[in-house]
């Protein structure tokens, strides 16, 4: 493993655990047992490290999304399983300190990252909807481009607003999954989804 990847790995672990602001370059160097001089031959400053780490996170997410789309003959199976995994409290809690620091102390980088994530999410959502239609699990009569816009714009906002209710993370995830399938599911897709819930 090259030094750059090692630095990104350790920095990511520390940032997710303690937040970006609380982790210094010294902390990262001590963890890797390298000098700051060595660190600065790879990254000129902490901002550059944060940008590279976010790029690596987005790249990993895109690979995961591609795997999700290609790992099953039924896109609904993959999508539901992945949504439930991401909706777990531990998965969400892991990102809280990191995202809080990113938005507060690195606003420009945060905004750029947010826009890139939104673009990737739009691309993935379009592919997901098209595949679901091809498989007969999603409605063939929907306007796929418009539905992708609705999902990418509306669903994160809904999830955020659900925090005002006495619901667990799992309940929020299940509510959004149910809403999504009822919006886009064909008769066959909805029946399949409801059967999935019955046998769990």
PDB file of C-alpha atoms in Angstrom:
ATOM      1  CA  UNK A   1       0.000   0.000   0.000  1.00  0.00           C
ATOM      2  CA  UNK A   2       1.518   3.355  -1.010  1.00  0.00           C
ATOM      3  CA  UNK A   3       2.020   6.086   1.564  1.00  0.00           C
ATOM      4  CA  UNK A   4      -0.713   8.336   0.140  1.00  0.00           C
ATOM      5  CA  UNK A   5      -3.328   5.605   0.548  1.00  0.00           C
ATOM      6  CA  UNK A   6      -2.064   4.833   4.066  1.00  0.00           C
ATOM      7  CA  UNK A   7      -2.406   8.505   5.033  1.00  0.00           C
ATOM      8  CA  UNK A   8      -5.937   8.674   3.578  1.00  0.00           C
ATOM      9  CA  UNK A   9      -6.923   5.483   5.414  1.00  0.00           C
ATOM     10  CA  UNK A  10      -5.647   6.619   8.816  1.00  0.00           C
ATOM     11  CA  UNK A  11      -6.887  10.194   8.378  1.00  0.00           C
ATOM     12  CA  UNK A  12     -10.332   8.862   7.447  1.00  0.00           C
ATOM     13  CA  UNK A  13     -10.467   6.622  10.514  1.00  0.00           C
ATOM     14  CA  UNK A  14      -9.413   9.477  12.825  1.00  0.00           C
ATOM     15  CA  UNK A  15     -11.665  12.096  11.196  1.00  0.00           C
ATOM     16  CA  UNK A  16     -14.712   9.827  11.405  1.00  0.00           C
ATOM     17  CA  UNK A  17     -13.984   8.988  15.023  1.00  0.00           C
ATOM     18  CA  UNK A  18     -13.071  12.429  16.378  1.00  0.00           C
ATOM     19  CA  UNK A  19     -14.068  14.970  13.706  1.00  0.00           C
ATOM     20  CA  UNK A  20     -11.719  16.818  11.360  1.00  0.00           C
ATOM     21  CA  UNK A  21     -10.989  19.762  13.651  1.00  0.00           C
ATOM     22  CA  UNK A  22      -9.839  17.591  16.577  1.00  0.00           C
ATOM     23  CA  UNK A  23      -7.308  15.635  14.514  1.00  0.00           C
ATOM     24  CA  UNK A  24      -4.009  17.339  13.757  1.00  0.00           C
ATOM     25  CA  UNK A  25      -1.380  16.523  11.155  1.00  0.00           C
ATOM     26  CA  UNK A  26       0.806  15.477  14.115  1.00  0.00           C
ATOM     27  CA  UNK A  27      -1.849  12.951  15.174  1.00  0.00           C
ATOM     28  CA  UNK A  28      -1.897  11.429  11.696  1.00  0.00           C
ATOM     29  CA  UNK A  29       1.915  11.347  11.475  1.00  0.00           C
ATOM     30  CA  UNK A  30       2.221   9.771  14.941  1.00  0.00           C
ATOM     31  CA  UNK A  31      -0.304   7.114  14.006  1.00  0.00           C
ATOM     32  CA  UNK A  32       1.687   6.285  10.857  1.00  0.00           C
ATOM     33  CA  UNK A  33       5.102   6.816  12.477  1.00  0.00           C
ATOM     34  CA  UNK A  34       6.197   9.237   9.811  1.00  0.00           C
ATOM     35  CA  UNK A  35       7.575  12.768  10.050  1.00  0.00           C
ATOM     36  CA  UNK A  36       5.594  15.876   9.160  1.00  0.00           C
ATOM     37  CA  UNK A  37       8.183  16.532   6.478  1.00  0.00           C
ATOM     38  CA  UNK A  38       7.264  13.194   4.887  1.00  0.00           C
ATOM     39  CA  UNK A  39       3.560  14.002   5.202  1.00  0.00           C
ATOM     40  CA  UNK A  40       4.037  17.336   3.426  1.00  0.00           C
ATOM     41  CA  UNK A  41       5.713  15.643   0.474  1.00  0.00           C
ATOM     42  CA  UNK A  42       2.312  13.995  -0.162  1.00  0.00           C
ATOM     43  CA  UNK A  43      -0.152  16.695   0.961  1.00  0.00           C
ATOM     44  CA  UNK A  44       0.729  20.383   1.062  1.00  0.00           C
ATOM     45  CA  UNK A  45      -1.870  21.159   3.741  1.00  0.00           C
ATOM     46  CA  UNK A  46      -4.763  19.679   5.669  1.00  0.00           C
ATOM     47  CA  UNK A  47      -7.311  21.137   3.212  1.00  0.00           C
ATOM     48  CA  UNK A  48      -5.743  19.116   0.402  1.00  0.00           C
ATOM     49  CA  UNK A  49      -5.949  15.957   2.521  1.00  0.00           C
ATOM     50  CA  UNK A  50      -9.661  16.589   3.209  1.00  0.00           C
ATOM     51  CA  UNK A  51     -10.364  17.121  -0.519  1.00  0.00           C
ATOM     52  CA  UNK A  52      -8.534  13.896  -1.454  1.00  0.00           C
ATOM     53  CA  UNK A  53     -10.338  11.950   1.273  1.00  0.00           C
ATOM     54  CA  UNK A  54     -13.746  13.153   0.075  1.00  0.00           C
ATOM     55  CA  UNK A  55     -12.813  12.215  -3.488  1.00  0.00           C
ATOM     56  CA  UNK A  56     -11.894   8.704  -2.304  1.00  0.00           C
ATOM     57  CA  UNK A  57     -15.201   8.433  -0.403  1.00  0.00           C
ATOM     58  CA  UNK A  58     -17.191   9.436  -3.496  1.00  0.00           C
ATOM     59  CA  UNK A  59     -15.241   6.991  -5.654  1.00  0.00           C
ATOM     60  CA  UNK A  60     -15.972   4.188  -3.168  1.00  0.00           C
ATOM     61  CA  UNK A  61     -19.659   5.094  -3.141  1.00  0.00           C
ATOM     62  CA  UNK A  62     -19.815   5.021  -6.941  1.00  0.00           C
ATOM     63  CA  UNK A  63     -18.242   1.542  -6.947  1.00  0.00           C
ATOM     64  CA  UNK A  64     -20.739   0.393  -4.302  1.00  0.00           C
ATOM     65  CA  UNK A  65     -23.599   1.798  -6.392  1.00  0.00           C
ATOM     66  CA  UNK A  66     -22.371  -0.017  -9.509  1.00  0.00           C
ATOM     67  CA  UNK A  67     -22.109  -3.222  -7.507  1.00  0.00           C
ATOM     68  CA  UNK A  68     -25.645  -2.673  -6.209  1.00  0.00           C
ATOM     69  CA  UNK A  69     -26.984  -2.302  -9.746  1.00  0.00           C
ATOM     70  CA  UNK A  70     -25.150  -5.358 -11.083  1.00  0.00           C
ATOM     71  CA  UNK A  71     -25.193  -7.774  -8.137  1.00  0.00           C
ATOM     72  CA  UNK A  72     -28.733  -9.062  -8.468  1.00  0.00           C
ATOM     73  CA  UNK A  73     -31.355  -9.931 -11.040  1.00  0.00           C
ATOM     74  CA  UNK A  74     -33.790  -7.969  -8.907  1.00  0.00           C
ATOM     75  CA  UNK A  75     -32.785  -4.350  -8.327  1.00  0.00           C
ATOM     76  CA  UNK A  76     -35.368  -4.050  -5.540  1.00  0.00           C
ATOM     77  CA  UNK A  77     -33.553  -6.686  -3.449  1.00  0.00           C
ATOM     78  CA  UNK A  78     -30.236  -4.851  -3.740  1.00  0.00           C
ATOM     79  CA  UNK A  79     -31.705  -1.384  -3.198  1.00  0.00           C
ATOM     80  CA  UNK A  80     -33.678  -2.357  -0.088  1.00  0.00           C
ATOM     81  CA  UNK A  81     -30.719  -4.200   1.472  1.00  0.00           C
ATOM     82  CA  UNK A  82     -28.356  -1.290   0.781  1.00  0.00           C
ATOM     83  CA  UNK A  83     -30.813   1.327   2.087  1.00  0.00           C
ATOM     84  CA  UNK A  84     -31.270  -0.597   5.311  1.00  0.00           C
ATOM     85  CA  UNK A  85     -27.506  -0.905   5.768  1.00  0.00           C
ATOM     86  CA  UNK A  86     -26.990   2.835   5.260  1.00  0.00           C
ATOM     87  CA  UNK A  87     -29.963   3.639   7.500  1.00  0.00           C
ATOM     88  CA  UNK A  88     -28.519   1.926  10.548  1.00  0.00           C
ATOM     89  CA  UNK A  89     -27.821   4.288  13.483  1.00  0.00           C
ATOM     90  CA  UNK A  90     -24.151   3.220  13.578  1.00  0.00           C
ATOM     91  CA  UNK A  91     -23.673   4.091   9.893  1.00  0.00           C
ATOM     92  CA  UNK A  92     -25.256   7.534  10.324  1.00  0.00           C
ATOM     93  CA  UNK A  93     -23.612   8.321  13.671  1.00  0.00           C
ATOM     94  CA  UNK A  94     -20.195   7.570  12.176  1.00  0.00           C
ATOM     95  CA  UNK A  95     -20.532  10.526   9.818  1.00  0.00           C
ATOM     96  CA  UNK A  96     -22.016  13.139  12.181  1.00  0.00           C
ATOM     97  CA  UNK A  97     -18.830  14.686  13.640  1.00  0.00           C
ATOM     98  CA  UNK A  98     -17.028  14.499  10.309  1.00  0.00           C
ATOM     99  CA  UNK A  99     -19.812  16.224   8.339  1.00  0.00           C
ATOM    100  CA  UNK A 100     -20.382  18.810  11.084  1.00  0.00           C
ATOM    101  CA  UNK A 101     -16.718  19.856  11.004  1.00  0.00           C
ATOM    102  CA  UNK A 102     -16.627  19.763   7.225  1.00  0.00           C
ATOM    103  CA  UNK A 103     -19.568  22.145   6.918  1.00  0.00           C
ATOM    104  CA  UNK A 104     -18.428  24.476   9.703  1.00  0.00           C
ATOM    105  CA  UNK A 105     -14.687  24.720   9.100  1.00  0.00           C
ATOM    106  CA  UNK A 106     -14.401  23.881   5.391  1.00  0.00           C
ATOM    107  CA  UNK A 107     -17.539  25.461   3.871  1.00  0.00           C
ATOM    108  CA  UNK A 108     -16.166  25.776   0.322  1.00  0.00           C
ATOM    109  CA  UNK A 109     -14.984  22.170   0.258  1.00  0.00           C
ATOM    110  CA  UNK A 110     -18.279  21.074   1.838  1.00  0.00           C
ATOM    111  CA  UNK A 111     -20.357  22.813  -0.857  1.00  0.00           C
ATOM    112  CA  UNK A 112     -18.244  21.383  -3.672  1.00  0.00           C
ATOM    113  CA  UNK A 113     -18.530  17.897  -2.163  1.00  0.00           C
ATOM    114  CA  UNK A 114     -22.297  18.288  -1.727  1.00  0.00           C
ATOM    115  CA  UNK A 115     -22.752  19.248  -5.382  1.00  0.00           C
ATOM    116  CA  UNK A 116     -20.578  16.368  -6.603  1.00  0.00           C
ATOM    117  CA  UNK A 117     -22.490  13.915  -4.405  1.00  0.00           C
ATOM    118  CA  UNK A 118     -25.794  15.258  -5.705  1.00  0.00           C
ATOM    119  CA  UNK A 119     -24.624  14.835  -9.315  1.00  0.00           C
ATOM    120  CA  UNK A 120     -23.465  11.256  -8.672  1.00  0.00           C
ATOM    121  CA  UNK A 121     -26.701  10.513  -6.835  1.00  0.00           C
ATOM    122  CA  UNK A 122     -28.746  11.798  -9.779  1.00  0.00           C
ATOM    123  CA  UNK A 123     -26.774   9.621 -12.189  1.00  0.00           C
ATOM    124  CA  UNK A 124     -27.179   6.539  -9.985  1.00  0.00           C
ATOM    125  CA  UNK A 125     -30.903   7.176  -9.413  1.00  0.00           C
ATOM    126  CA  UNK A 126     -31.541   7.394 -13.155  1.00  0.00           C
ATOM    127  CA  UNK A 127     -29.762   4.078 -13.721  1.00  0.00           C
ATOM    128  CA  UNK A 128     -31.629   2.495 -10.802  1.00  0.00           C
ATOM    129  CA  UNK A 129     -35.019   3.602 -12.112  1.00  0.00           C
ATOM    130  CA  UNK A 130     -34.250   2.487 -15.671  1.00  0.00           C
ATOM    131  CA  UNK A 131     -33.085  -0.925 -14.478  1.00  0.00           C
ATOM    132  CA  UNK A 132     -36.181  -1.298 -12.295  1.00  0.00           C
ATOM    133  CA  UNK A 133     -38.414  -0.512 -15.265  1.00  0.00           C
ATOM    134  CA  UNK A 134     -36.513  -2.999 -17.462  1.00  0.00           C
ATOM    135  CA  UNK A 135     -37.002  -5.698 -14.829  1.00  0.00           C
ATOM    136  CA  UNK A 136     -40.712  -4.903 -14.490  1.00  0.00           C
ATOM    137  CA  UNK A 137     -40.349  -3.941 -10.817  1.00  0.00           C
ATOM    138  CA  UNK A 138     -40.912  -0.204 -11.434  1.00  0.00           C
ATOM    139  CA  UNK A 139     -43.705   1.510 -13.358  1.00  0.00           C
ATOM    140  CA  UNK A 140     -43.125   1.796 -17.091  1.00  0.00           C
ATOM    141  CA  UNK A 141     -45.432   4.815 -17.317  1.00  0.00           C
ATOM    142  CA  UNK A 142     -43.458   7.155 -15.046  1.00  0.00           C
ATOM    143  CA  UNK A 143     -41.294  10.037 -16.262  1.00  0.00           C
ATOM    144  CA  UNK A 144     -37.910   8.682 -15.185  1.00  0.00           C
ATOM    145  CA  UNK A 145     -35.984  11.983 -15.384  1.00  0.00           C
ATOM    146  CA  UNK A 146     -38.625  13.814 -13.330  1.00  0.00           C
ATOM    147  CA  UNK A 147     -38.795  11.016 -10.746  1.00  0.00           C
ATOM    148  CA  UNK A 148     -35.002  11.060 -10.368  1.00  0.00           C
ATOM    149  CA  UNK A 149     -35.128  14.807  -9.654  1.00  0.00           C
ATOM    150  CA  UNK A 150     -37.877  14.271  -7.062  1.00  0.00           C
ATOM    151  CA  UNK A 151     -35.947  11.501  -5.325  1.00  0.00           C
ATOM    152  CA  UNK A 152     -32.604  13.294  -5.227  1.00  0.00           C
ATOM    153  CA  UNK A 153     -34.105  16.624  -4.112  1.00  0.00           C
ATOM    154  CA  UNK A 154     -36.940  15.508  -1.883  1.00  0.00           C
ATOM    155  CA  UNK A 155     -35.924  12.357  -0.051  1.00  0.00           C
ATOM    156  CA  UNK A 156     -32.882  13.727   1.859  1.00  0.00           C
ATOM    157  CA  UNK A 157     -35.042  16.651   2.991  1.00  0.00           C
ATOM    158  CA  UNK A 158     -37.821  14.324   4.145  1.00  0.00           C
ATOM    159  CA  UNK A 159     -35.329  12.196   6.087  1.00  0.00           C
ATOM    160  CA  UNK A 160     -34.026  15.316   7.808  1.00  0.00           C
ATOM    161  CA  UNK A 161     -37.533  16.535   8.722  1.00  0.00           C
ATOM    162  CA  UNK A 162     -38.471  13.134  10.138  1.00  0.00           C
ATOM    163  CA  UNK A 163     -35.996  13.855  12.958  1.00  0.00           C
ATOM    164  CA  UNK A 164     -38.711  15.979  14.570  1.00  0.00           C
ATOM    165  CA  UNK A 165     -40.785  12.816  15.103  1.00  0.00           C
ATOM    166  CA  UNK A 166     -40.286  10.074  17.668  1.00  0.00           C
ATOM    167  CA  UNK A 167     -39.006   7.548  15.141  1.00  0.00           C
ATOM    168  CA  UNK A 168     -35.941   5.328  15.212  1.00  0.00           C
ATOM    169  CA  UNK A 169     -33.482   5.425  12.295  1.00  0.00           C
ATOM    170  CA  UNK A 170     -34.817   2.045  11.179  1.00  0.00           C
ATOM    171  CA  UNK A 171     -38.412   3.341  11.204  1.00  0.00           C
ATOM    172  CA  UNK A 172     -37.412   6.376   9.134  1.00  0.00           C
ATOM    173  CA  UNK A 173     -35.609   4.146   6.645  1.00  0.00           C
ATOM    174  CA  UNK A 174     -38.577   1.779   6.351  1.00  0.00           C
ATOM    175  CA  UNK A 175     -40.972   4.714   5.911  1.00  0.00           C
ATOM    176  CA  UNK A 176     -38.872   6.133   3.067  1.00  0.00           C
ATOM    177  CA  UNK A 177     -38.463   2.724   1.436  1.00  0.00           C
ATOM    178  CA  UNK A 178     -42.222   2.175   1.584  1.00  0.00           C
ATOM    179  CA  UNK A 179     -42.865   5.650   0.153  1.00  0.00           C
ATOM    180  CA  UNK A 180     -40.310   5.119  -2.620  1.00  0.00           C
ATOM    181  CA  UNK A 181     -41.727   1.742  -3.698  1.00  0.00           C
ATOM    182  CA  UNK A 182     -45.306   3.046  -3.652  1.00  0.00           C
ATOM    183  CA  UNK A 183     -44.207   5.960  -5.865  1.00  0.00           C
ATOM    184  CA  UNK A 184     -42.233   3.995  -8.437  1.00  0.00           C
ATOM    185  CA  UNK A 185     -43.217   0.358  -8.000  1.00  0.00           C
ATOM    186  CA  UNK A 186     -45.211  -1.509 -10.591  1.00  0.00           C
ATOM    187  CA  UNK A 187     -48.008  -3.743  -9.326  1.00  0.00           C
ATOM    188  CA  UNK A 188     -45.529  -6.619  -9.405  1.00  0.00           C
ATOM    189  CA  UNK A 189     -42.818  -4.574  -7.686  1.00  0.00           C
ATOM    190  CA  UNK A 190     -45.095  -3.415  -4.868  1.00  0.00           C
ATOM    191  CA  UNK A 191     -46.370  -6.955  -4.310  1.00  0.00           C
ATOM    192  CA  UNK A 192     -42.777  -8.218  -4.216  1.00  0.00           C
ATOM    193  CA  UNK A 193     -41.742  -5.524  -1.714  1.00  0.00           C
ATOM    194  CA  UNK A 194     -44.707  -6.218   0.587  1.00  0.00           C
ATOM    195  CA  UNK A 195     -43.903  -9.940   0.503  1.00  0.00           C
ATOM    196  CA  UNK A 196     -40.279  -9.146   1.423  1.00  0.00           C
ATOM    197  CA  UNK A 197     -41.511  -7.386   4.551  1.00  0.00           C
ATOM    198  CA  UNK A 198     -43.893 -10.212   5.437  1.00  0.00           C
ATOM    199  CA  UNK A 199     -41.251 -12.929   5.406  1.00  0.00           C
ATOM    200  CA  UNK A 200     -38.591 -10.970   7.339  1.00  0.00           C
TER     201      UNK A 200
END
